[in-house]
Coordinates of C-alpha atoms and ligand atoms in Angstrom, one line a residue:
M1 CA -5.5 -24.7 18.8
D2 CA -3.5 -22.1 16.9
H3 CA -5.9 -20.0 14.9
T4 CA -3.5 -17.1 14.6
I5 CA 0.2 -17.3 13.8
V6 CA 2.6 -14.4 13.6
V7 CA 5.7 -14.8 11.3
V8 CA 8.2 -12.5 12.5
G9 CA 11.9 -11.8 11.5
T10 CA 14.4 -12.4 14.4
Q11 CA 17.4 -10.7 12.8
W12 CA 17.9 -7.8 10.4
G13 CA 15.4 -8.9 7.8
D14 CA 15.5 -11.1 4.7
E15 CA 15.3 -14.3 6.9
G16 CA 12.8 -16.0 4.6
K17 CA 9.6 -14.7 6.0
G18 CA 8.0 -14.7 2.6
K19 CA 8.9 -18.3 2.0
I20 CA 7.5 -19.5 5.4
T21 CA 4.3 -17.4 5.0
D22 CA 3.7 -18.9 1.6
F23 CA 4.4 -22.4 3.1
L24 CA 2.0 -22.0 6.1
A25 CA -0.5 -20.1 4.0
R26 CA -1.7 -23.2 2.3
K27 CA -3.8 -24.0 5.4
A28 CA -4.7 -20.3 6.3
D29 CA -7.9 -18.4 5.5
V30 CA -6.4 -15.0 5.8
V31 CA -2.9 -13.6 5.3
V32 CA -2.1 -10.1 6.7
R33 CA 0.8 -7.8 6.2
S34 CA 0.5 -5.2 9.1
Q35 CA 3.5 -2.8 8.9
G36 CA 6.2 -1.7 6.6
G37 CA 5.8 -0.9 2.9
N38 CA 7.8 -1.8 -0.3
N39 CA 11.1 -1.6 1.6
A40 CA 10.3 -5.2 2.1
G41 CA 11.3 -7.8 -0.5
H42 CA 9.8 -11.4 0.0
T43 CA 10.9 -14.1 -2.3
I44 CA 8.6 -17.1 -2.9
Q45 CA 9.6 -20.1 -5.1
I46 CA 6.9 -22.4 -6.3
D47 CA 8.1 -25.3 -8.7
K48 CA 11.1 -23.2 -10.0
Q49 CA 9.0 -20.1 -10.5
K50 CA 10.3 -17.2 -8.4
F51 CA 8.2 -14.3 -7.3
A52 CA 9.3 -11.1 -5.5
L53 CA 6.7 -9.4 -3.3
H54 CA 7.1 -5.9 -1.7
L55 CA 3.7 -4.9 -0.6
I56 CA 1.2 -7.7 -1.5
P57 CA 0.9 -10.5 1.2
S58 CA 2.4 -13.9 0.3
G59 CA -1.1 -15.6 0.5
I60 CA -1.7 -14.1 -3.0
F61 CA -1.0 -17.3 -4.8
N62 CA -4.0 -19.1 -3.3
P63 CA -7.4 -17.8 -4.6
N64 CA -9.2 -19.0 -1.5
I65 CA -7.1 -16.8 0.9
K66 CA -8.1 -13.3 1.8
N67 CA -5.0 -11.1 1.6
V68 CA -5.1 -8.1 3.9
M69 CA -2.9 -5.0 3.8
A70 CA -3.6 -3.5 7.3
N71 CA -3.7 -0.1 8.8
G72 CA -0.1 -0.2 9.9
M73 CA 1.3 -0.2 6.3
V74 CA 2.6 2.6 4.2
I75 CA 1.6 2.1 0.7
Y76 CA 3.0 3.5 -2.4
P77 CA 0.2 3.1 -4.9
K78 CA 2.6 3.1 -8.0
A79 CA 4.5 0.2 -6.5
L80 CA 1.4 -1.6 -5.8
F81 CA 0.1 -1.4 -9.2
E82 CA 3.4 -2.5 -10.6
E83 CA 3.2 -5.5 -8.4
I84 CA -0.3 -6.3 -9.4
S85 CA 0.7 -6.1 -13.2
I86 CA 3.8 -8.3 -12.7
L87 CA 1.5 -10.9 -11.0
E88 CA -1.0 -10.6 -13.7
S89 CA 1.7 -11.0 -16.4
R90 CA 2.6 -14.1 -14.8
G91 CA -1.0 -15.6 -14.7
I92 CA -1.8 -14.7 -11.1
T93 CA -5.2 -13.0 -11.7
N94 CA -7.5 -14.8 -9.3
Y95 CA -6.9 -13.6 -5.8
Q96 CA -8.6 -11.7 -2.9
L97 CA -6.9 -8.4 -1.8
Y98 CA -8.2 -6.1 0.8
I99 CA -6.5 -2.7 1.7
S100 CA -7.2 -0.8 5.0
D101 CA -8.8 2.6 4.6
R102 CA -6.6 3.6 7.5
A103 CA -3.2 2.6 6.0
Q104 CA -0.9 5.5 5.1
V105 CA -0.1 6.5 1.6
V106 CA 3.5 7.0 0.5
M107 CA 3.5 10.3 -1.4
P108 CA 6.1 11.4 -4.0
Y109 CA 7.6 14.0 -1.6
H110 CA 8.3 11.2 0.8
L111 CA 10.8 9.6 -1.7
E112 CA 12.6 13.0 -2.1
L113 CA 12.8 13.5 1.7
D114 CA 14.1 10.0 2.2
D115 CA 16.9 10.8 -0.2
L116 CA 17.5 14.2 1.3
M117 CA 17.7 13.0 5.0
E118 CA 20.1 10.2 4.0
S119 CA 22.4 12.7 2.2
L120 CA 22.3 15.0 5.2
K121 CA 23.5 12.2 7.5
G122 CA 26.7 11.7 5.5
D123 CA 28.7 8.7 6.8
Q124 CA 25.9 8.2 9.4
A125 CA 23.4 7.4 6.8
V126 CA 21.0 4.6 7.6
G127 CA 21.3 3.0 4.2
T128 CA 17.5 3.2 3.7
T129 CA 15.9 1.5 0.7
K130 CA 15.0 5.0 -0.4
K131 CA 11.3 4.1 -0.8
G132 CA 10.1 7.0 1.3
I133 CA 9.1 4.8 4.3
G134 CA 10.8 6.9 7.1
P135 CA 9.1 10.3 5.8
A136 CA 5.7 8.5 5.4
Y137 CA 5.7 7.3 9.0
T138 CA 7.1 10.8 10.1
D139 CA 4.1 12.4 8.4
K140 CA 1.8 9.8 10.0
A141 CA 3.1 10.8 13.4
S142 CA 3.0 14.5 12.8
R143 CA -0.5 14.2 11.3
F144 CA 0.5 15.4 8.0
G145 CA -0.1 11.9 6.5
I146 CA -2.7 10.9 3.8
R147 CA -4.6 7.6 4.4
I148 CA -5.7 5.3 1.8
G149 CA -9.4 6.1 2.5
D150 CA -8.6 9.8 1.8
L151 CA -7.8 9.1 -1.7
L152 CA -11.6 8.8 -2.4
Y153 CA -12.4 12.4 -1.7
K154 CA -10.9 14.8 -4.1
E155 CA -11.4 18.1 -2.4
S156 CA -10.4 17.2 1.1
L157 CA -7.4 15.2 -0.5
L158 CA -6.2 18.4 -2.2
E159 CA -6.6 20.3 1.1
S160 CA -4.5 17.7 3.0
I161 CA -1.7 17.7 0.4
K162 CA -1.6 21.5 0.4
M163 CA -1.3 21.5 4.1
A164 CA 1.5 19.0 4.0
L165 CA 3.3 20.8 1.3
N166 CA 3.0 24.1 3.1
Y167 CA 5.8 22.7 5.4
I168 CA 7.5 20.2 3.2
N169 CA 8.1 22.4 0.2
P170 CA 10.1 25.1 2.0
V171 CA 12.3 22.5 3.5
L172 CA 13.0 21.0 0.1
K173 CA 13.7 24.4 -1.3
T174 CA 16.1 25.2 1.5
F175 CA 18.2 22.2 0.4
N176 CA 17.8 23.0 -3.4
R177 CA 15.6 20.0 -3.9
E178 CA 12.6 19.6 -6.2
T179 CA 9.4 21.1 -4.8
F180 CA 5.9 19.6 -5.4
N181 CA 2.6 20.9 -6.9
A182 CA -0.3 19.9 -4.7
D183 CA -2.8 20.0 -7.6
L184 CA -0.9 17.7 -9.7
I185 CA -0.4 15.3 -7.0
A186 CA -4.1 15.4 -5.9
D187 CA -5.2 14.6 -9.5
E188 CA -2.8 11.7 -9.7
Y189 CA -3.6 10.4 -6.4
F190 CA -7.4 10.7 -6.7
E191 CA -6.9 8.5 -9.9
Y192 CA -5.1 5.9 -7.8
G193 CA -8.0 6.1 -5.3
L194 CA -10.4 5.2 -8.0
K195 CA -8.3 2.3 -9.1
L196 CA -8.0 1.0 -5.6
K197 CA -11.6 1.6 -4.6
S198 CA -12.8 -2.0 -5.0
Y199 CA -9.9 -3.2 -2.6
I200 CA -10.5 -0.6 0.2
T201 CA -12.4 -1.6 3.2
D202 CA -12.2 -1.5 7.1
T203 CA -9.8 -4.5 7.4
S204 CA -10.1 -4.4 11.2
L205 CA -13.7 -5.4 10.9
L206 CA -12.8 -8.1 8.3
L207 CA -10.3 -9.5 10.7
Q208 CA -12.8 -9.6 13.6
D209 CA -15.2 -11.5 11.4
A210 CA -12.4 -13.9 10.7
L211 CA -11.6 -14.3 14.4
D212 CA -15.3 -14.7 15.3
Y213 CA -15.5 -17.6 12.9
H214 CA -12.3 -19.1 14.2
Q215 CA -10.6 -18.8 10.9
K216 CA -6.9 -19.3 10.5
I217 CA -5.1 -16.1 10.3
L218 CA -1.4 -15.7 9.3
F219 CA 0.4 -12.4 10.0
E220 CA 3.4 -11.9 7.7
G221 CA 6.0 -9.7 9.3
A222 CA 8.2 -7.4 7.2
Q223 CA 11.9 -6.4 8.3
G224 CA 13.1 -8.0 11.5
T225 CA 13.3 -7.4 15.3
M226 CA 16.7 -5.7 15.0
L227 CA 15.3 -3.2 12.6
C228 CA 12.5 -2.3 15.1
I229 CA 12.2 1.4 15.7
E230 CA 11.7 0.5 19.5
H231 CA 13.9 -2.5 20.1
G232 CA 16.3 -2.6 17.2
T233 CA 19.8 -0.9 16.8
Y234 CA 18.4 2.6 16.8
P235 CA 19.1 4.8 14.9
F236 CA 20.0 2.2 12.1
V237 CA 16.5 0.8 12.0
T238 CA 13.4 1.2 9.9
S239 CA 10.5 3.5 11.0
S240 CA 8.0 0.9 12.2
S241 CA 8.0 -2.0 14.6
P242 CA 8.3 -5.3 12.9
T243 CA 7.6 -7.2 16.2
A244 CA 4.8 -9.5 17.2
A245 CA 3.7 -6.8 19.7
S246 CA 3.0 -4.4 16.8
V247 CA 0.7 -6.8 15.1
P248 CA -2.4 -6.2 17.1
L249 CA -2.0 -2.4 16.8
A250 CA -1.1 -2.4 13.2
S251 CA -3.9 -4.7 12.1
G252 CA -6.7 -3.6 14.6
I253 CA -7.2 -6.8 16.5
A254 CA -6.9 -7.5 20.3
P255 CA -3.6 -8.6 21.7
Q256 CA -5.1 -11.8 23.2
A257 CA -6.0 -13.0 19.6
I258 CA -2.3 -14.0 18.8
S259 CA -1.7 -17.7 19.6
E260 CA 1.7 -18.6 18.0
V261 CA 4.7 -16.5 17.1
I262 CA 7.3 -18.2 14.7
G263 CA 10.7 -16.6 14.7
I264 CA 12.1 -16.8 11.1
T265 CA 15.9 -17.2 11.5
K266 CA 18.7 -17.6 9.0
A267 CA 21.1 -20.2 10.0
Y268 CA 23.7 -17.4 9.8
T269 CA 23.1 -13.6 9.8
T270 CA 22.8 -11.0 7.2
R271 CA 22.3 -7.1 7.2
V272 CA 21.7 -4.9 4.4
G273 CA 22.3 -1.2 5.0
G274 CA 24.4 0.5 7.7
G275 CA 24.7 -0.1 11.4
A276 CA 26.5 -2.3 13.9
F277 CA 26.7 -6.0 13.3
P278 CA 28.8 -7.8 15.9
T279 CA 29.2 -11.2 14.1
E280 CA 30.0 -9.7 10.7
F281 CA 33.1 -11.1 9.0
E282 CA 34.6 -10.7 5.7
D283 CA 36.8 -13.4 4.2
E284 CA 36.6 -16.2 1.6
I285 CA 33.9 -18.0 3.8
S286 CA 31.5 -15.0 4.0
A287 CA 32.1 -14.5 0.2
L288 CA 31.1 -18.1 -0.3
I289 CA 28.1 -17.8 1.9
R290 CA 27.0 -14.7 -0.1
E291 CA 27.4 -16.5 -3.4
V292 CA 25.7 -19.8 -2.3
G293 CA 22.9 -18.1 -0.4
H294 CA 22.5 -15.4 -3.3
E295 CA 22.7 -12.8 -0.6
Y296 CA 21.8 -9.7 -2.6
G297 CA 18.8 -7.5 -1.6
T298 CA 15.5 -8.4 -3.0
T299 CA 14.4 -4.7 -3.1
T300 CA 17.6 -2.9 -3.8
G301 CA 20.0 -5.5 -5.1
R302 CA 22.7 -4.5 -2.7
P303 CA 25.2 -7.1 -1.4
R304 CA 24.1 -8.3 2.0
R305 CA 26.6 -8.3 4.8
I306 CA 27.3 -11.6 6.3
G307 CA 27.9 -12.8 9.9
W308 CA 27.7 -15.9 11.9
L309 CA 24.5 -16.8 13.9
D310 CA 24.1 -14.5 16.9
T311 CA 22.1 -16.0 19.7
V312 CA 22.3 -12.8 21.8
I313 CA 20.0 -11.1 19.2
L314 CA 17.9 -14.3 19.0
R315 CA 17.3 -14.2 22.8
H316 CA 16.4 -10.6 22.5
A317 CA 13.9 -11.4 19.7
R318 CA 12.5 -14.3 21.6
R319 CA 11.8 -12.1 24.7
I320 CA 10.4 -9.1 22.7
N321 CA 8.2 -11.2 20.5
G322 CA 7.2 -14.1 22.7
I323 CA 8.5 -16.6 20.2
T324 CA 7.0 -20.1 20.5
G325 CA 9.0 -21.8 17.7
L326 CA 11.9 -21.1 15.5
S327 CA 12.0 -21.6 11.7
I328 CA 15.7 -22.0 10.8
M329 CA 16.3 -21.0 7.1
L330 CA 19.0 -21.4 4.4
L331 CA 20.5 -24.3 6.4
D332 CA 21.7 -25.8 3.1
V333 CA 23.9 -22.7 2.5
L334 CA 26.2 -23.8 5.4
S335 CA 26.8 -27.4 3.8
G336 CA 30.5 -27.9 3.1
L337 CA 31.9 -25.5 5.8
K338 CA 34.5 -27.2 8.0
Q339 CA 33.5 -25.2 11.1
I340 CA 30.4 -23.1 12.0
K341 CA 30.4 -20.5 14.7
I342 CA 27.5 -19.4 17.0
C343 CA 27.9 -16.3 19.0
I344 CA 26.7 -17.0 22.6
S345 CA 27.4 -13.7 24.4
Y346 CA 29.4 -10.4 24.0
E347 CA 32.4 -8.9 25.6
L348 CA 31.8 -5.2 26.3
D349 CA 34.8 -3.4 27.7
G350 CA 36.2 -6.4 29.4
R351 CA 32.9 -7.6 30.8
I352 CA 30.8 -10.5 29.5
I353 CA 27.3 -9.6 28.7
H354 CA 24.3 -11.7 27.5
N355 CA 21.8 -9.1 26.4
V356 CA 21.7 -6.5 23.5
P357 CA 22.8 -3.2 25.1
G358 CA 20.3 -0.4 24.6
N359 CA 22.9 2.2 23.9
Y360 CA 24.0 2.0 20.3
R361 CA 27.6 3.1 21.0
D362 CA 27.9 0.2 23.4
F363 CA 26.5 -2.1 20.8
L364 CA 29.1 -1.0 18.5
R365 CA 31.9 -2.0 20.9
C366 CA 30.5 -5.4 21.5
K367 CA 32.8 -8.3 20.5
P368 CA 31.2 -11.8 19.8
I369 CA 32.2 -14.7 22.0
Y370 CA 31.8 -17.8 19.9
S371 CA 31.2 -21.5 20.3
T372 CA 32.5 -23.5 17.3
Y373 CA 30.7 -26.5 15.8
P374 CA 32.0 -29.0 13.2
G375 CA 30.3 -28.6 9.9
W376 CA 28.9 -31.2 7.5
S377 CA 29.7 -31.9 3.9
E378 CA 26.5 -33.6 2.6
D379 CA 24.0 -31.9 0.2
I380 CA 20.9 -31.6 2.5
S381 CA 18.8 -29.8 -0.2
N382 CA 16.5 -32.9 -0.7
V383 CA 16.1 -33.7 3.0
T384 CA 12.5 -34.2 4.0
S385 CA 12.9 -35.2 7.8
F386 CA 15.0 -34.3 10.7
E387 CA 16.5 -37.8 10.9
E388 CA 17.8 -37.4 7.4
L389 CA 20.0 -34.5 8.4
P390 CA 23.7 -35.3 9.1
K391 CA 24.5 -35.6 12.7
N392 CA 26.5 -32.4 12.7
C393 CA 23.7 -30.5 11.3
Q394 CA 21.3 -31.9 13.8
N395 CA 23.7 -30.8 16.5
Y396 CA 23.8 -27.3 15.1
L397 CA 20.1 -27.1 15.5
F398 CA 20.3 -28.6 18.9
A399 CA 22.9 -25.9 19.9
I400 CA 20.5 -23.2 18.6
E401 CA 17.8 -24.5 20.8
E402 CA 20.0 -24.7 23.7
F403 CA 21.2 -21.1 23.3
T404 CA 17.9 -19.5 22.5
G405 CA 15.6 -21.7 24.8
V406 CA 13.2 -22.1 21.8
K407 CA 12.3 -25.3 19.8
V408 CA 13.1 -25.5 16.1
T409 CA 9.7 -26.3 14.6
I410 CA 10.5 -25.7 11.0
F411 CA 13.7 -25.9 9.0
S412 CA 14.4 -25.0 5.4
V413 CA 16.9 -26.5 3.0
G414 CA 16.4 -24.5 -0.2
P415 CA 14.3 -21.7 -1.7
D416 CA 11.5 -23.8 -3.0
R417 CA 8.2 -24.2 -1.2
K418 CA 8.9 -28.1 -1.2
Q419 CA 12.3 -27.7 0.5
T420 CA 10.7 -27.0 3.9
V421 CA 10.3 -29.5 6.8
S422 CA 7.8 -28.8 9.5
L423 CA 8.3 -30.6 12.8
K424 CA 5.1 -29.2 14.2
R425 CA 1.6 -29.4 12.8
Y426 CA 0.6 -25.7 12.4
F427 CA -3.0 -24.8 11.8
E428 CA -4.2 -28.2 12.6
Ligands
LIG1 P1 12.2 -12.2 3.5 O1 12.4 -10.7 3.3 O2 12.4 -12.6 5.0 O3 11.0 -12.8 3.0 O4 13.5 -13.0 2.8 P2 14.0 -12.6 1.3 O5 13.2 -13.3 0.4 O6 14.3 -11.2 1.2 O7 15.4 -13.4 1.4 C1 15.5 -14.8 1.6 C2 16.2 -15.4 0.4 O8 16.6 -16.7 0.7 C3 15.5 -15.5 -0.8 O9 16.2 -15.3 -2.0 C4 14.8 -16.9 -0.7 O10 14.4 -17.4 -1.9 C5 15.9 -17.6 -0.1 N1 15.7 -18.8 0.7 C6 14.7 -18.9 1.7 N2 14.9 -20.0 2.3 C7 15.9 -20.6 1.8 C8 16.6 -21.8 2.0 O11 16.3 -22.7 3.0 N3 17.7 -22.2 1.3 C9 18.1 -21.3 0.3 N4 19.2 -21.7 -0.3 N5 17.6 -20.2 0.1 C10 16.5 -19.8 0.7
LIG2 P1 12.2 -7.6 4.5 O1 10.8 -7.6 4.9 C1 16.2 -6.1 5.2 C2 16.7 -1.9 6.2 C3 17.3 -1.0 5.2 C4 18.0 0.0 6.0 C5 16.9 0.2 7.1 C6 16.0 1.4 6.9 O2 12.5 -8.0 3.1 O3 13.0 -8.5 5.6 P2 13.9 1.9 5.3 O4 13.9 1.9 3.9 O5 13.1 0.9 6.0 O6 13.8 3.2 5.9 O7 15.4 1.3 5.7 O8 16.2 -1.0 7.2 N1 15.6 -2.7 5.7 C7 15.5 -4.0 5.4 N2 16.6 -4.9 5.4 N3 15.0 -6.5 4.8 C8 14.0 -5.7 4.8 O9 12.7 -6.1 4.6 C9 14.2 -4.4 5.1 N4 13.4 -3.2 5.2 C10 14.2 -2.1 5.5 O10 18.2 -1.8 4.4 O11 19.1 -0.6 6.7
LIG3 MG1 13.6 -9.5 2.1

């Protein structure tokens, strides 16, 4: 019985995690975001109404679900209030939200530092979302971080901010950047603390209770495996680990508590920001995919880079995350293409390799080796079963299963909640 499901991105993010989280959440008791911050952008479409969530878990549309923002997150309070007010303006007022007292807070100087570090990297810039995510995690690791629970104690909050600024302000000054006033920030953030107070709790205990009562818990990953700070294309990654392995640590549960891991996978590949991308291509087909798939960033609006499906990275994601089923997304976007390619291995300096090399310079030189499949011309956006899919589309899914060694348990044929076909009964 699968009481706990992790939804994890297998590529470079934007695979459709928000959509599948919302889809599976209908049967869940608790939905948890355990890492990342408002660098994430998760789109949910319910009966033509589109919502973009950045910090708030995608279970928010169901009043019976407890939505948890766990200890591994970095939370920018301003962005959170903005998100809450957008939801309220659209009639979403009846929800349950819990925020970990241990989650880190994104401070205004983190945004400035993010911008500074990117500019110093020149043409090696990561292409971050400039939301202060990297500097917030840096401060966490260097123990200059402010935690959500700290916002409730004004004096010690001021002391902690002063301590952080003792080292951050001189750095900013060196680069002729804006410096920050600890008193002003402490006043502002203490007010935020008061506004957040009713949401703040020990979410690890809340999750333990849910586990003890065999409640159904869904963990909503942000970013994707290839953006993982440990197992991604370092240094072109985010500053947390978006893998299933990070979920127990980042939410305060035992590792044994995870029963299923669903790998959310686009039927092709996209990447936003800098960094190597072996199957990337640019021609009229990639332009078509970008337009049909609306491949523009949910958080930054940047056009996403487009490539064919890469099963080398999918096998990497499978191994790192222990993926038990794949959810293939945006399958409808490929309708009408004459041929579809799947990368099955790489050529690196004349050798064939089947794994993602650890060294980034090696990864940059990897050339994709493709298997080519005939496409299909039918519109599949109203398909409700595997059998209704055109034969060539079925064969494409079989090929994905063959090259990854994982069963396709869900496929998605459009952005709406309804355009989802589950081949496995999750949470039942
Ligand atoms: P996330 O970050 O993983 O939650 O993904 P995003 O929301 O950033 O990006 C996925 C995009 O694809 C969103 O615009 C979704 O509305 C859209 N989407 C999700 N599934 C499908 C699908 O099956 N077909 C189409 N056409 N769009 C989809
Ligand atoms: P979701 O959850 C796609 C990328 C950025 C950049 C790198 C580092 O919507 O899938 P950061 O701001 O995290 O320091 O940026 O990571 N990135 C994402 N790309 N989807 C995301 O989230 C991303 N979150 C970060 O573009 O390349
Ligand atoms: Mg996204």
